[in-house]
């Protein structure tokens, strides 16, 4: 069976549509901030996901602690590149109560375990097996990180790879 052949105009439209999700990250790389504030009228989605080690983690159980949810996938090179800075941030700010969780997007548990074994990832890993959590938070670009304050309210979304060891990141985390 051969692939369908689309007219040149339709092909260009399909290609443009396929590229749309990456445009915000491209602009962020050009100097604009990759952060956008969470809309005040939008509720923070409830979240309950399995941890890689088998227990369940619920966002409402983190009330009183600031939370960063980093949505990632092992096939995502920018995700892999930002992991060391996220791990360092978790080590430095964990004593302040910061909870930093790596939410894996739709990969098998075996694939996630292989990634952890080969990279030494030591952040708590949650499994978004069907992608429902990413969808609820409006995540379409990886990596993306959601900042949630001590009251359990989403405050911001950082889209694309970001230097979490930067002074800007420290200010954003302090807001939480």
mmCIF file of N, CA and C in Angstrom, residues 25-164:
data_model
loop_
_atom_site.group_PDB
_atom_site.id
_atom_site.type_symbol
_atom_site.label_atom_id
_atom_site.label_comp_id
_atom_site.label_asym_id
_atom_site.label_seq_id
_atom_site.Cartn_x
_atom_site.Cartn_y
_atom_site.Cartn_z
ATOM 1 N N UNK A 25 7.777 27.289 21.697
ATOM 2 C CA UNK A 25 9.150 26.992 22.123
ATOM 3 C C UNK A 25 10.151 27.698 21.228
ATOM 4 N N UNK A 26 9.850 27.794 19.948
ATOM 5 C CA UNK A 26 10.755 28.482 19.036
ATOM 6 C C UNK A 26 10.851 29.957 19.391
ATOM 7 N N UNK A 27 9.714 30.582 19.745
ATOM 8 C CA UNK A 27 9.765 31.987 20.142
ATOM 9 C C UNK A 27 10.505 32.150 21.458
ATOM 10 N N UNK A 28 10.305 31.182 22.386
ATOM 11 C CA UNK A 28 10.988 31.251 23.674
ATOM 12 C C UNK A 28 12.490 31.204 23.476
ATOM 13 N N UNK A 29 12.953 30.397 22.542
ATOM 14 C CA UNK A 29 14.380 30.303 22.294
ATOM 15 C C UNK A 29 14.920 31.610 21.743
ATOM 16 N N UNK A 30 14.069 32.429 21.144
ATOM 17 C CA UNK A 30 14.495 33.685 20.563
ATOM 18 C C UNK A 30 14.553 34.822 21.568
ATOM 19 N N UNK A 31 14.422 34.557 22.850
ATOM 20 C CA UNK A 31 14.568 35.592 23.850
ATOM 21 C C UNK A 31 13.320 35.871 24.664
ATOM 22 N N UNK A 32 12.158 35.503 24.197
ATOM 23 C CA UNK A 32 10.957 35.688 24.992
ATOM 24 C C UNK A 32 10.938 34.661 26.108
ATOM 25 N N UNK A 33 10.259 34.996 27.168
ATOM 26 C CA UNK A 33 10.188 34.088 28.303
ATOM 27 C C UNK A 33 9.375 32.845 27.941
ATOM 28 N N UNK A 34 9.861 31.670 28.349
ATOM 29 C CA UNK A 34 9.105 30.441 28.100
ATOM 30 C C UNK A 34 7.959 30.259 29.099
ATOM 31 N N UNK A 35 7.856 31.186 30.053
ATOM 32 C CA UNK A 35 6.835 31.084 31.088
ATOM 33 C C UNK A 35 5.587 31.835 30.674
ATOM 34 N N UNK A 36 4.454 31.209 30.965
ATOM 35 C CA UNK A 36 3.190 31.923 30.862
ATOM 36 C C UNK A 36 2.411 31.667 32.147
ATOM 37 N N UNK A 37 1.729 32.698 32.601
ATOM 38 C CA UNK A 37 0.948 32.561 33.830
ATOM 39 C C UNK A 37 -0.259 31.677 33.578
ATOM 40 N N UNK A 38 -0.636 30.935 34.606
ATOM 41 C CA UNK A 38 -1.838 30.111 34.555
ATOM 42 C C UNK A 38 -3.037 31.059 34.570
ATOM 43 N N UNK A 39 -4.010 30.860 33.700
ATOM 44 C CA UNK A 39 -5.172 31.769 33.684
ATOM 45 C C UNK A 39 -5.903 31.752 35.028
ATOM 46 N N UNK A 40 -6.133 32.923 35.619
ATOM 47 C CA UNK A 40 -6.743 32.970 36.962
ATOM 48 C C UNK A 40 -8.117 32.311 37.032
ATOM 49 N N UNK A 41 -8.864 32.348 35.936
ATOM 50 C CA UNK A 41 -10.205 31.770 35.943
ATOM 51 C C UNK A 41 -10.192 30.253 35.748
ATOM 52 N N UNK A 42 -9.051 29.698 35.368
ATOM 53 C CA UNK A 42 -8.973 28.258 35.099
ATOM 54 C C UNK A 42 -8.613 27.491 36.369
ATOM 55 N N UNK A 43 -9.406 26.490 36.687
ATOM 56 C CA UNK A 43 -9.151 25.649 37.849
ATOM 57 C C UNK A 43 -7.893 24.803 37.631
ATOM 58 N N UNK A 44 -7.230 24.467 38.707
ATOM 59 C CA UNK A 44 -6.115 23.528 38.641
ATOM 60 C C UNK A 44 -6.714 22.128 38.570
ATOM 61 N N UNK A 45 -6.363 21.355 37.552
ATOM 62 C CA UNK A 45 -6.943 20.007 37.448
ATOM 63 C C UNK A 45 -6.552 19.128 38.639
ATOM 64 N N UNK A 46 -7.459 18.256 39.021
ATOM 65 C CA UNK A 46 -7.135 17.247 40.024
ATOM 66 C C UNK A 46 -6.133 16.289 39.382
ATOM 67 N N UNK A 47 -5.266 15.739 40.181
ATOM 68 C CA UNK A 47 -4.249 14.854 39.622
ATOM 69 C C UNK A 47 -4.021 13.681 40.557
ATOM 70 N N UNK A 48 -4.113 12.490 40.003
ATOM 71 C CA UNK A 48 -3.810 11.260 40.734
ATOM 72 C C UNK A 48 -3.130 10.322 39.750
ATOM 73 N N UNK A 49 -1.839 10.052 40.012
ATOM 74 C CA UNK A 49 -1.053 9.207 39.113
ATOM 75 C C UNK A 49 -0.272 8.171 39.909
ATOM 76 N N UNK A 50 0.039 7.067 39.229
ATOM 77 C CA UNK A 50 0.864 6.036 39.847
ATOM 78 C C UNK A 50 2.321 6.473 39.834
ATOM 79 N N UNK A 51 3.003 6.195 40.937
ATOM 80 C CA UNK A 51 4.456 6.373 40.986
ATOM 81 C C UNK A 51 5.084 5.155 40.327
ATOM 82 N N UNK A 52 6.287 5.314 39.818
ATOM 83 C CA UNK A 52 6.976 4.195 39.167
ATOM 84 C C UNK A 52 7.163 3.034 40.146
ATOM 85 N N UNK A 53 7.315 3.337 41.443
ATOM 86 C CA UNK A 53 7.520 2.252 42.408
ATOM 87 C C UNK A 53 6.219 1.628 42.892
ATOM 88 N N UNK A 54 5.066 2.115 42.388
ATOM 89 C CA UNK A 54 3.819 1.409 42.654
ATOM 90 C C UNK A 54 2.783 2.131 43.478
ATOM 91 N N UNK A 55 3.149 3.070 44.328
ATOM 92 C CA UNK A 55 2.142 3.779 45.114
ATOM 93 C C UNK A 55 1.451 4.828 44.237
ATOM 94 N N UNK A 56 0.483 5.496 44.803
ATOM 95 C CA UNK A 56 -0.257 6.532 44.082
ATOM 96 C C UNK A 56 0.083 7.889 44.676
ATOM 97 N N UNK A 57 0.222 8.894 43.810
ATOM 98 C CA UNK A 57 0.478 10.261 44.253
ATOM 99 C C UNK A 57 -0.699 11.127 43.835
ATOM 100 N N UNK A 58 -1.175 11.953 44.774
ATOM 101 C CA UNK A 58 -2.297 12.859 44.497
ATOM 102 C C UNK A 58 -1.864 14.284 44.770
ATOM 103 N N UNK A 59 -2.206 15.173 43.864
ATOM 104 C CA UNK A 59 -1.842 16.584 44.007
ATOM 105 C C UNK A 59 -2.412 17.176 45.283
ATOM 106 N N UNK A 60 -3.641 16.827 45.622
ATOM 107 C CA UNK A 60 -4.234 17.415 46.828
ATOM 108 C C UNK A 60 -3.505 16.991 48.103
ATOM 109 N N UNK A 61 -2.737 15.910 48.062
ATOM 110 C CA UNK A 61 -1.952 15.505 49.230
ATOM 111 C C UNK A 61 -0.703 16.368 49.413
ATOM 112 N N UNK A 62 -0.380 17.187 48.420
ATOM 113 C CA UNK A 62 0.799 18.050 48.486
ATOM 114 C C UNK A 62 0.458 19.445 49.006
ATOM 115 N N UNK A 63 -0.778 19.691 49.393
ATOM 116 C CA UNK A 63 -1.151 21.018 49.905
ATOM 117 C C UNK A 63 -0.194 21.410 51.020
ATOM 118 N N UNK A 64 0.184 22.679 51.005
ATOM 119 C CA UNK A 64 1.129 23.184 51.997
ATOM 120 C C UNK A 64 2.568 23.143 51.500
ATOM 121 N N UNK A 65 2.781 22.505 50.356
ATOM 122 C CA UNK A 65 4.121 22.426 49.766
ATOM 123 C C UNK A 65 4.060 22.927 48.328
ATOM 124 N N UNK A 66 5.063 23.687 47.895
ATOM 125 C CA UNK A 66 5.105 24.056 46.481
ATOM 126 C C UNK A 66 5.463 22.829 45.642
ATOM 127 N N UNK A 67 4.925 22.768 44.435
ATOM 128 C CA UNK A 67 5.121 21.610 43.561
ATOM 129 C C UNK A 67 5.518 22.080 42.164
ATOM 130 N N UNK A 68 6.488 21.392 41.573
ATOM 131 C CA UNK A 68 6.783 21.534 40.152
ATOM 132 C C UNK A 68 6.514 20.187 39.511
ATOM 133 N N UNK A 69 5.635 20.167 38.513
ATOM 134 C CA UNK A 69 5.344 18.964 37.743
ATOM 135 C C UNK A 69 6.024 19.115 36.395
ATOM 136 N N UNK A 70 7.027 18.291 36.137
ATOM 137 C CA UNK A 70 7.747 18.355 34.873
ATOM 138 C C UNK A 70 7.252 17.227 33.975
ATOM 139 N N UNK A 71 6.579 17.592 32.882
ATOM 140 C CA UNK A 71 6.083 16.609 31.918
ATOM 141 C C UNK A 71 7.190 16.336 30.908
ATOM 142 N N UNK A 72 7.534 15.057 30.738
ATOM 143 C CA UNK A 72 8.677 14.677 29.909
ATOM 144 C C UNK A 72 8.442 13.319 29.266
ATOM 145 N N UNK A 73 9.331 12.978 28.347
ATOM 146 C CA UNK A 73 9.351 11.649 27.726
ATOM 147 C C UNK A 73 10.805 11.306 27.430
ATOM 148 N N UNK A 74 11.132 10.025 27.464
ATOM 149 C CA UNK A 74 12.526 9.612 27.269
ATOM 150 C C UNK A 74 13.012 9.870 25.842
ATOM 151 N N UNK A 75 12.099 9.939 24.870
ATOM 152 C CA UNK A 75 12.471 10.194 23.482
ATOM 153 C C UNK A 75 12.707 11.675 23.206
ATOM 154 N N UNK A 76 12.431 12.520 24.187
ATOM 155 C CA UNK A 76 12.515 13.976 24.044
ATOM 156 C C UNK A 76 13.892 14.465 24.484
ATOM 157 N N UNK A 77 14.722 14.851 23.519
ATOM 158 C CA UNK A 77 16.091 15.293 23.841
ATOM 159 C C UNK A 77 16.116 16.524 24.744
ATOM 160 N N UNK A 78 15.289 17.558 24.517
ATOM 161 C CA UNK A 78 15.283 18.689 25.450
ATOM 162 C C UNK A 78 14.890 18.278 26.876
ATOM 163 N N UNK A 79 14.009 17.285 26.995
ATOM 164 C CA UNK A 79 13.631 16.776 28.320
ATOM 165 C C UNK A 79 14.858 16.206 29.020
ATOM 166 N N UNK A 80 15.605 15.401 28.284
ATOM 167 C CA UNK A 80 16.811 14.771 28.834
ATOM 168 C C UNK A 80 17.840 15.823 29.222
ATOM 169 N N UNK A 81 17.944 16.871 28.408
ATOM 170 C CA UNK A 81 18.943 17.907 28.652
ATOM 171 C C UNK A 81 18.649 18.716 29.915
ATOM 172 N N UNK A 82 17.375 18.939 30.228
ATOM 173 C CA UNK A 82 17.061 19.765 31.395
ATOM 174 C C UNK A 82 16.980 18.968 32.707
ATOM 175 N N UNK A 83 16.975 17.637 32.630
ATOM 176 C CA UNK A 83 16.839 16.807 33.836
ATOM 177 C C UNK A 83 17.907 17.077 34.906
ATOM 178 N N UNK A 84 19.197 17.197 34.550
ATOM 179 C CA UNK A 84 20.193 17.441 35.614
ATOM 180 C C UNK A 84 19.919 18.720 36.416
ATOM 181 N N UNK A 85 19.503 19.789 35.757
ATOM 182 C CA UNK A 85 19.206 21.031 36.477
ATOM 183 C C UNK A 85 17.975 20.866 37.363
ATOM 184 N N UNK A 86 16.983 20.107 36.903
ATOM 185 C CA UNK A 86 15.802 19.839 37.723
ATOM 186 C C UNK A 86 16.180 19.025 38.955
ATOM 187 N N UNK A 87 17.023 18.025 38.773
ATOM 188 C CA UNK A 87 17.453 17.212 39.910
ATOM 189 C C UNK A 87 18.212 18.068 40.925
ATOM 190 N N UNK A 88 19.067 18.964 40.433
ATOM 191 C CA UNK A 88 19.817 19.846 41.327
ATOM 192 C C UNK A 88 18.871 20.773 42.081
ATOM 193 N N UNK A 89 17.891 21.321 41.384
ATOM 194 C CA UNK A 89 16.899 22.183 42.018
ATOM 195 C C UNK A 89 16.157 21.423 43.114
ATOM 196 N N UNK A 90 15.777 20.191 42.848
ATOM 197 C CA UNK A 90 15.070 19.377 43.847
ATOM 198 C C UNK A 90 15.947 19.145 45.075
ATOM 199 N N UNK A 91 17.233 18.897 44.858
ATOM 200 C CA UNK A 91 18.160 18.700 45.989
ATOM 201 C C UNK A 91 18.301 19.979 46.808
ATOM 202 N N UNK A 92 18.442 21.111 46.118
ATOM 203 C CA UNK A 92 18.674 22.387 46.803
ATOM 204 C C UNK A 92 17.434 22.899 47.517
ATOM 205 N N UNK A 93 16.261 22.702 46.929
ATOM 206 C CA UNK A 93 15.044 23.294 47.482
ATOM 207 C C UNK A 93 14.130 22.295 48.187
ATOM 208 N N UNK A 94 14.509 21.032 48.205
ATOM 209 C CA UNK A 94 13.695 20.029 48.887
ATOM 210 C C UNK A 94 13.542 20.321 50.364
ATOM 211 N N UNK A 95 14.593 20.846 50.984
ATOM 212 C CA UNK A 95 14.519 21.164 52.410
ATOM 213 C C UNK A 95 13.577 22.340 52.669
ATOM 214 N N UNK A 96 13.288 23.135 51.635
ATOM 215 C CA UNK A 96 12.317 24.236 51.738
ATOM 216 C C UNK A 96 10.891 23.735 51.519
ATOM 217 N N UNK A 97 10.753 22.452 51.218
ATOM 218 C CA UNK A 97 9.434 21.870 51.011
ATOM 219 C C UNK A 97 9.071 21.646 49.554
ATOM 220 N N UNK A 98 9.924 22.100 48.612
ATOM 221 C CA UNK A 98 9.600 21.936 47.194
ATOM 222 C C UNK A 98 9.504 20.461 46.829
ATOM 223 N N UNK A 99 8.428 20.117 46.179
ATOM 224 C CA UNK A 99 8.242 18.776 45.639
ATOM 225 C C UNK A 99 8.354 18.875 44.130
ATOM 226 N N UNK A 100 9.341 18.214 43.548
ATOM 227 C CA UNK A 100 9.537 18.231 42.106
ATOM 228 C C UNK A 100 9.313 16.821 41.598
ATOM 229 N N UNK A 101 8.345 16.661 40.709
ATOM 230 C CA UNK A 101 7.976 15.347 40.204
ATOM 231 C C UNK A 101 8.107 15.296 38.697
ATOM 232 N N UNK A 102 8.655 14.203 38.193
ATOM 233 C CA UNK A 102 8.823 13.984 36.754
ATOM 234 C C UNK A 102 7.645 13.148 36.270
ATOM 235 N N UNK A 103 6.773 13.752 35.459
ATOM 236 C CA UNK A 103 5.573 13.077 34.973
ATOM 237 C C UNK A 103 5.862 12.548 33.568
ATOM 238 N N UNK A 104 6.024 11.237 33.457
ATOM 239 C CA UNK A 104 6.332 10.642 32.162
ATOM 240 C C UNK A 104 5.074 10.541 31.313
ATOM 241 N N UNK A 105 5.217 10.922 30.056
ATOM 242 C CA UNK A 105 4.098 10.962 29.134
ATOM 243 C C UNK A 105 4.016 9.698 28.284
ATOM 244 N N UNK A 106 3.036 8.855 28.576
ATOM 245 C CA UNK A 106 2.581 7.735 27.745
ATOM 246 C C UNK A 106 3.647 6.735 27.314
ATOM 247 N N UNK A 107 4.586 6.452 28.172
ATOM 248 C CA UNK A 107 5.565 5.415 27.837
ATOM 249 C C UNK A 107 5.329 4.213 28.742
ATOM 250 N N UNK A 108 5.812 3.069 28.305
ATOM 251 C CA UNK A 108 5.649 1.870 29.121
ATOM 252 C C UNK A 108 6.511 1.983 30.369
ATOM 253 N N UNK A 109 6.101 1.280 31.383
ATOM 254 C CA UNK A 109 6.873 1.268 32.616
ATOM 255 C C UNK A 109 8.282 0.736 32.362
ATOM 256 N N UNK A 110 8.413 -0.260 31.492
ATOM 257 C CA UNK A 110 9.729 -0.819 31.165
ATOM 258 C C UNK A 110 10.627 0.243 30.525
ATOM 259 N N UNK A 111 10.089 1.043 29.625
ATOM 260 C CA UNK A 111 10.876 2.100 28.972
ATOM 261 C C UNK A 111 11.321 3.146 29.990
ATOM 262 N N UNK A 112 10.438 3.493 30.908
ATOM 263 C CA UNK A 112 10.769 4.482 31.933
ATOM 264 C C UNK A 112 11.853 3.927 32.860
ATOM 265 N N UNK A 113 11.719 2.669 33.241
ATOM 266 C CA UNK A 113 12.736 2.051 34.113
ATOM 267 C C UNK A 113 14.105 1.999 33.425
ATOM 268 N N UNK A 114 14.118 1.704 32.125
ATOM 269 C CA UNK A 114 15.390 1.709 31.376
ATOM 270 C C UNK A 114 16.010 3.104 31.382
ATOM 271 N N UNK A 115 15.173 4.114 31.180
ATOM 272 C CA UNK A 115 15.658 5.491 31.188
ATOM 273 C C UNK A 115 16.255 5.836 32.553
ATOM 274 N N UNK A 116 15.569 5.485 33.614
ATOM 275 C CA UNK A 116 16.044 5.772 34.965
ATOM 276 C C UNK A 116 17.385 5.064 35.205
ATOM 277 N N UNK A 117 17.466 3.815 34.787
ATOM 278 C CA UNK A 117 18.691 3.031 34.990
ATOM 279 C C UNK A 117 19.880 3.604 34.214
ATOM 280 N N UNK A 118 19.639 4.080 33.010
ATOM 281 C CA UNK A 118 20.757 4.568 32.191
ATOM 282 C C UNK A 118 21.149 6.005 32.502
ATOM 283 N N UNK A 119 20.239 6.797 33.057
ATOM 284 C CA UNK A 119 20.543 8.211 33.313
ATOM 285 C C UNK A 119 20.785 8.529 34.782
ATOM 286 N N UNK A 120 20.356 7.653 35.667
ATOM 287 C CA UNK A 120 20.493 7.938 37.090
ATOM 288 C C UNK A 120 19.457 8.932 37.596
ATOM 289 N N UNK A 121 18.361 9.085 36.879
ATOM 290 C CA UNK A 121 17.293 9.988 37.304
ATOM 291 C C UNK A 121 16.875 9.628 38.719
ATOM 292 N N UNK A 122 16.895 10.633 39.610
ATOM 293 C CA UNK A 122 16.514 10.344 40.994
ATOM 294 C C UNK A 122 15.314 11.170 41.465
ATOM 295 N N UNK A 123 14.616 11.805 40.539
ATOM 296 C CA UNK A 123 13.374 12.486 40.898
ATOM 297 C C UNK A 123 12.253 11.461 41.028
ATOM 298 N N UNK A 124 11.265 11.743 41.864
ATOM 299 C CA UNK A 124 10.096 10.864 41.877
ATOM 300 C C UNK A 124 9.437 10.886 40.504
ATOM 301 N N UNK A 125 9.126 9.707 39.965
ATOM 302 C CA UNK A 125 8.546 9.597 38.621
ATOM 303 C C UNK A 125 7.099 9.145 38.729
ATOM 304 N N UNK A 126 6.228 9.914 38.062
ATOM 305 C CA UNK A 126 4.817 9.567 37.959
ATOM 306 C C UNK A 126 4.544 9.127 36.534
ATOM 307 N N UNK A 127 3.601 8.204 36.368
ATOM 308 C CA UNK A 127 3.295 7.654 35.050
ATOM 309 C C UNK A 127 1.956 8.184 34.547
ATOM 310 N N UNK A 128 2.003 8.969 33.490
ATOM 311 C CA UNK A 128 0.799 9.452 32.818
ATOM 312 C C UNK A 128 0.569 8.500 31.644
ATOM 313 N N UNK A 129 0.097 7.303 31.964
ATOM 314 C CA UNK A 129 0.035 6.194 31.012
ATOM 315 C C UNK A 129 -0.781 6.499 29.757
ATOM 316 N N UNK A 130 -1.894 7.175 29.912
ATOM 317 C CA UNK A 130 -2.785 7.461 28.777
ATOM 318 C C UNK A 130 -2.670 8.899 28.291
ATOM 319 N N UNK A 131 -1.902 9.719 28.978
ATOM 320 C CA UNK A 131 -1.766 11.119 28.593
ATOM 321 C C UNK A 131 -2.869 12.012 29.125
ATOM 322 N N UNK A 132 -3.701 11.497 30.022
ATOM 323 C CA UNK A 132 -4.833 12.271 30.539
ATOM 324 C C UNK A 132 -4.376 13.461 31.381
ATOM 325 N N UNK A 133 -3.314 13.301 32.157
ATOM 326 C CA UNK A 133 -2.825 14.412 32.983
ATOM 327 C C UNK A 133 -2.279 15.524 32.096
ATOM 328 N N UNK A 134 -1.493 15.162 31.102
ATOM 329 C CA UNK A 134 -0.957 16.171 30.174
ATOM 330 C C UNK A 134 -2.105 16.910 29.497
ATOM 331 N N UNK A 135 -3.114 16.192 29.080
ATOM 332 C CA UNK A 135 -4.267 16.813 28.421
ATOM 333 C C UNK A 135 -4.982 17.758 29.383
ATOM 334 N N UNK A 136 -5.191 17.327 30.628
ATOM 335 C CA UNK A 136 -5.893 18.150 31.610
ATOM 336 C C UNK A 136 -5.154 19.460 31.878
ATOM 337 N N UNK A 137 -3.818 19.419 31.856
ATOM 338 C CA UNK A 137 -3.016 20.614 32.101
ATOM 339 C C UNK A 137 -2.703 21.375 30.816
ATOM 340 N N UNK A 138 -3.182 20.888 29.672
ATOM 341 C CA UNK A 138 -2.973 21.575 28.406
ATOM 342 C C UNK A 138 -1.561 21.451 27.865
ATOM 343 N N UNK A 139 -0.863 20.375 28.218
ATOM 344 C CA UNK A 139 0.517 20.175 27.781
ATOM 345 C C UNK A 139 0.527 19.600 26.373
ATOM 346 N N UNK A 140 1.220 20.296 25.467
ATOM 347 C CA UNK A 140 1.367 19.818 24.096
ATOM 348 C C UNK A 140 2.818 19.818 23.645
ATOM 349 N N UNK A 141 3.680 20.438 24.431
ATOM 350 C CA UNK A 141 5.102 20.539 24.110
ATOM 351 C C UNK A 141 5.886 19.956 25.271
ATOM 352 N N UNK A 142 6.910 19.184 24.942
ATOM 353 C CA UNK A 142 7.748 18.570 25.967
ATOM 354 C C UNK A 142 9.167 19.099 25.857
ATOM 355 N N UNK A 143 9.788 19.371 26.979
ATOM 356 C CA UNK A 143 9.237 19.335 28.330
ATOM 357 C C UNK A 143 8.361 20.559 28.600
ATOM 358 N N UNK A 144 7.483 20.414 29.552
ATOM 359 C CA UNK A 144 6.707 21.522 30.098
ATOM 360 C C UNK A 144 6.618 21.307 31.594
ATOM 361 N N UNK A 145 6.707 22.404 32.332
ATOM 362 C CA UNK A 145 6.699 22.325 33.789
ATOM 363 C C UNK A 145 5.620 23.241 34.338
ATOM 364 N N UNK A 146 4.804 22.695 35.238
ATOM 365 C CA UNK A 146 3.721 23.437 35.882
ATOM 366 C C UNK A 146 4.180 23.792 37.295
ATOM 367 N N UNK A 147 4.080 25.067 37.656
ATOM 368 C CA UNK A 147 4.373 25.514 39.019
ATOM 369 C C UNK A 147 3.081 25.619 39.800
ATOM 370 N N UNK A 148 3.022 24.954 40.947
ATOM 371 C CA UNK A 148 1.810 24.923 41.772
ATOM 372 C C UNK A 148 2.170 25.439 43.161
ATOM 373 N N UNK A 149 1.409 26.406 43.641
ATOM 374 C CA UNK A 149 1.738 27.022 44.932
ATOM 375 C C UNK A 149 1.298 26.148 46.110
ATOM 376 N N UNK A 150 1.582 26.610 47.303
ATOM 377 C CA UNK A 150 1.304 25.851 48.535
ATOM 378 C C UNK A 150 -0.193 25.609 48.762
ATOM 379 N N UNK A 151 -1.030 26.422 48.126
ATOM 380 C CA UNK A 151 -2.485 26.236 48.251
ATOM 381 C C UNK A 151 -3.022 25.230 47.246
ATOM 382 N N UNK A 152 -2.159 24.710 46.368
ATOM 383 C CA UNK A 152 -2.592 23.742 45.368
ATOM 384 C C UNK A 152 -3.084 24.387 44.094
ATOM 385 N N UNK A 153 -2.766 25.660 43.899
ATOM 386 C CA UNK A 153 -3.214 26.409 42.721
ATOM 387 C C UNK A 153 -2.088 26.522 41.704
ATOM 388 N N UNK A 154 -2.350 26.110 40.472
ATOM 389 C CA UNK A 154 -1.356 26.268 39.394
ATOM 390 C C UNK A 154 -1.112 27.753 39.192
ATOM 391 N N UNK A 155 0.166 28.130 39.098
ATOM 392 C CA UNK A 155 0.528 29.540 38.945
ATOM 393 C C UNK A 155 1.140 29.857 37.592
ATOM 394 N N UNK A 156 1.899 28.893 37.041
ATOM 395 C CA UNK A 156 2.548 29.155 35.757
ATOM 396 C C UNK A 156 2.879 27.855 35.045
ATOM 397 N N UNK A 157 3.177 28.004 33.739
ATOM 398 C CA UNK A 157 3.628 26.898 32.897
ATOM 399 C C UNK A 157 4.899 27.370 32.203
ATOM 400 N N UNK A 158 5.941 26.560 32.269
ATOM 401 C CA UNK A 158 7.178 26.835 31.546
ATOM 402 C C UNK A 158 7.241 25.815 30.414
ATOM 403 N N UNK A 159 7.253 26.322 29.181
ATOM 404 C CA UNK A 159 7.203 25.459 28.007
ATOM 405 C C UNK A 159 8.575 25.359 27.365
ATOM 406 N N UNK A 160 8.997 24.119 27.130
ATOM 407 C CA UNK A 160 10.289 23.878 26.493
ATOM 408 C C UNK A 160 11.404 23.744 27.517
ATOM 409 N N UNK A 161 12.571 23.404 27.013
ATOM 410 C CA UNK A 161 13.748 23.237 27.870
ATOM 411 C C UNK A 161 14.092 24.570 28.522
ATOM 412 N N UNK A 162 14.418 24.512 29.814
ATOM 413 C CA UNK A 162 14.730 25.720 30.562
ATOM 414 C C UNK A 162 15.868 25.437 31.524
ATOM 415 N N UNK A 163 16.676 26.446 31.805
ATOM 416 C CA UNK A 163 17.785 26.307 32.754
ATOM 417 C C UNK A 163 17.253 26.532 34.168
ATOM 418 N N UNK A 164 16.956 25.444 34.850
ATOM 419 C CA UNK A 164 16.385 25.513 36.192
ATOM 420 C C UNK A 164 17.405 25.890 37.254
#
